[in-house]
XYZ file of C-alpha atoms in Angstrom:
105
model
C 96.191 72.113 15.906
C 98.212 71.471 19.157
C 100.681 74.008 20.318
C 103.804 73.361 22.219
C 105.587 75.867 24.611
C 108.929 76.678 22.896
C 110.286 79.393 25.230
C 109.683 82.774 26.988
C 109.106 85.788 24.680
C 111.515 87.559 26.976
C 114.098 84.796 25.908
C 114.044 85.936 22.342
C 116.317 89.028 21.371
C 115.336 91.008 18.350
C 116.895 89.561 15.121
C 118.618 86.913 16.978
C 117.559 83.359 16.059
C 117.215 80.678 18.995
C 117.099 76.915 18.311
C 114.565 74.849 20.186
C 113.527 71.179 19.718
C 109.847 70.486 19.887
C 108.929 66.834 19.771
C 112.215 65.995 17.911
C 111.604 68.997 15.373
C 114.443 71.364 15.272
C 112.897 74.824 15.175
C 114.461 78.259 14.641
C 112.453 80.959 16.405
C 112.943 84.489 15.457
C 111.711 87.890 16.984
C 111.742 90.503 14.301
C 109.683 93.282 12.993
C 107.262 93.073 15.994
C 106.489 89.249 15.411
C 107.746 85.863 16.227
C 108.281 83.317 13.504
C 109.012 79.646 13.623
C 110.871 77.977 10.807
C 112.464 74.611 10.544
C 116.036 74.842 11.647
C 117.724 72.784 8.744
C 118.685 74.438 5.520
C 116.936 72.673 2.510
C 120.219 72.920 0.608
C 122.764 71.662 3.229
C 122.240 69.935 6.602
C 123.235 72.993 8.716
C 121.352 75.010 11.464
C 119.691 78.151 10.147
C 119.446 79.347 13.695
C 123.215 80.051 13.511
C 122.579 82.512 10.496
C 121.892 86.201 10.482
C 118.323 87.803 10.284
C 117.533 90.817 7.974
C 114.506 92.082 6.417
C 112.328 89.152 7.630
C 114.677 86.707 5.900
C 117.142 84.285 7.815
C 120.523 83.533 6.032
C 122.094 80.058 6.073
C 125.740 80.667 7.194
C 127.254 78.055 5.241
C 126.343 78.872 1.520
C 124.400 82.150 1.832
C 120.897 81.042 0.744
C 118.303 83.180 2.537
C 114.733 82.003 3.486
C 111.675 84.116 3.942
C 110.437 83.638 7.640
C 106.754 84.006 6.798
C 106.831 81.380 3.964
C 110.091 79.403 4.192
C 110.856 80.110 0.558
C 114.369 80.605 -0.568
C 115.310 83.953 -2.307
C 118.105 82.374 -4.269
C 120.600 79.909 -5.040
C 121.996 77.494 -4.011
C 118.789 76.494 -2.173
C 115.850 75.733 -4.320
C 113.327 74.013 -1.824
C 111.423 75.914 0.928
C 111.851 74.887 4.524
C 108.761 74.376 6.666
C 107.365 77.257 8.743
C 105.126 76.645 11.650
C 102.265 78.600 13.386
C 103.125 80.682 16.352
C 101.031 82.257 18.960
C 101.835 84.136 22.059
C 100.024 83.774 25.423
C 101.459 86.182 28.048
C 105.247 85.541 27.955
C 104.917 82.098 26.532
C 105.777 81.387 22.794
C 103.778 78.496 21.593
C 104.418 76.744 18.239
C 102.467 74.083 16.339
C 105.062 71.705 14.753
C 102.122 69.392 13.663
C 100.895 71.812 10.996
C 103.496 73.125 8.508
C 102.924 75.757 5.896
């Protein structure tokens, strides 16, 4: 599994998603509840950016239709989305946030 540097940990504000592109993969990074999560930035229901949504209780909400996705599993919590979005492994080295977009969960 290869990891790519996504950003600095200090670039991530609590509960404020940040979009990054890693090897052409749009990723929403979220720092919440003492952890950093990486989830595909495109809603599985509509082609919109999840990083423009709100974060609460380890969920990210799509701003367009209100579907929320679990940051740990990518699973939607309710309609209109029915398909999960990919989540990616994250590791922190010093102030670097590293993400592996080669391995999805």
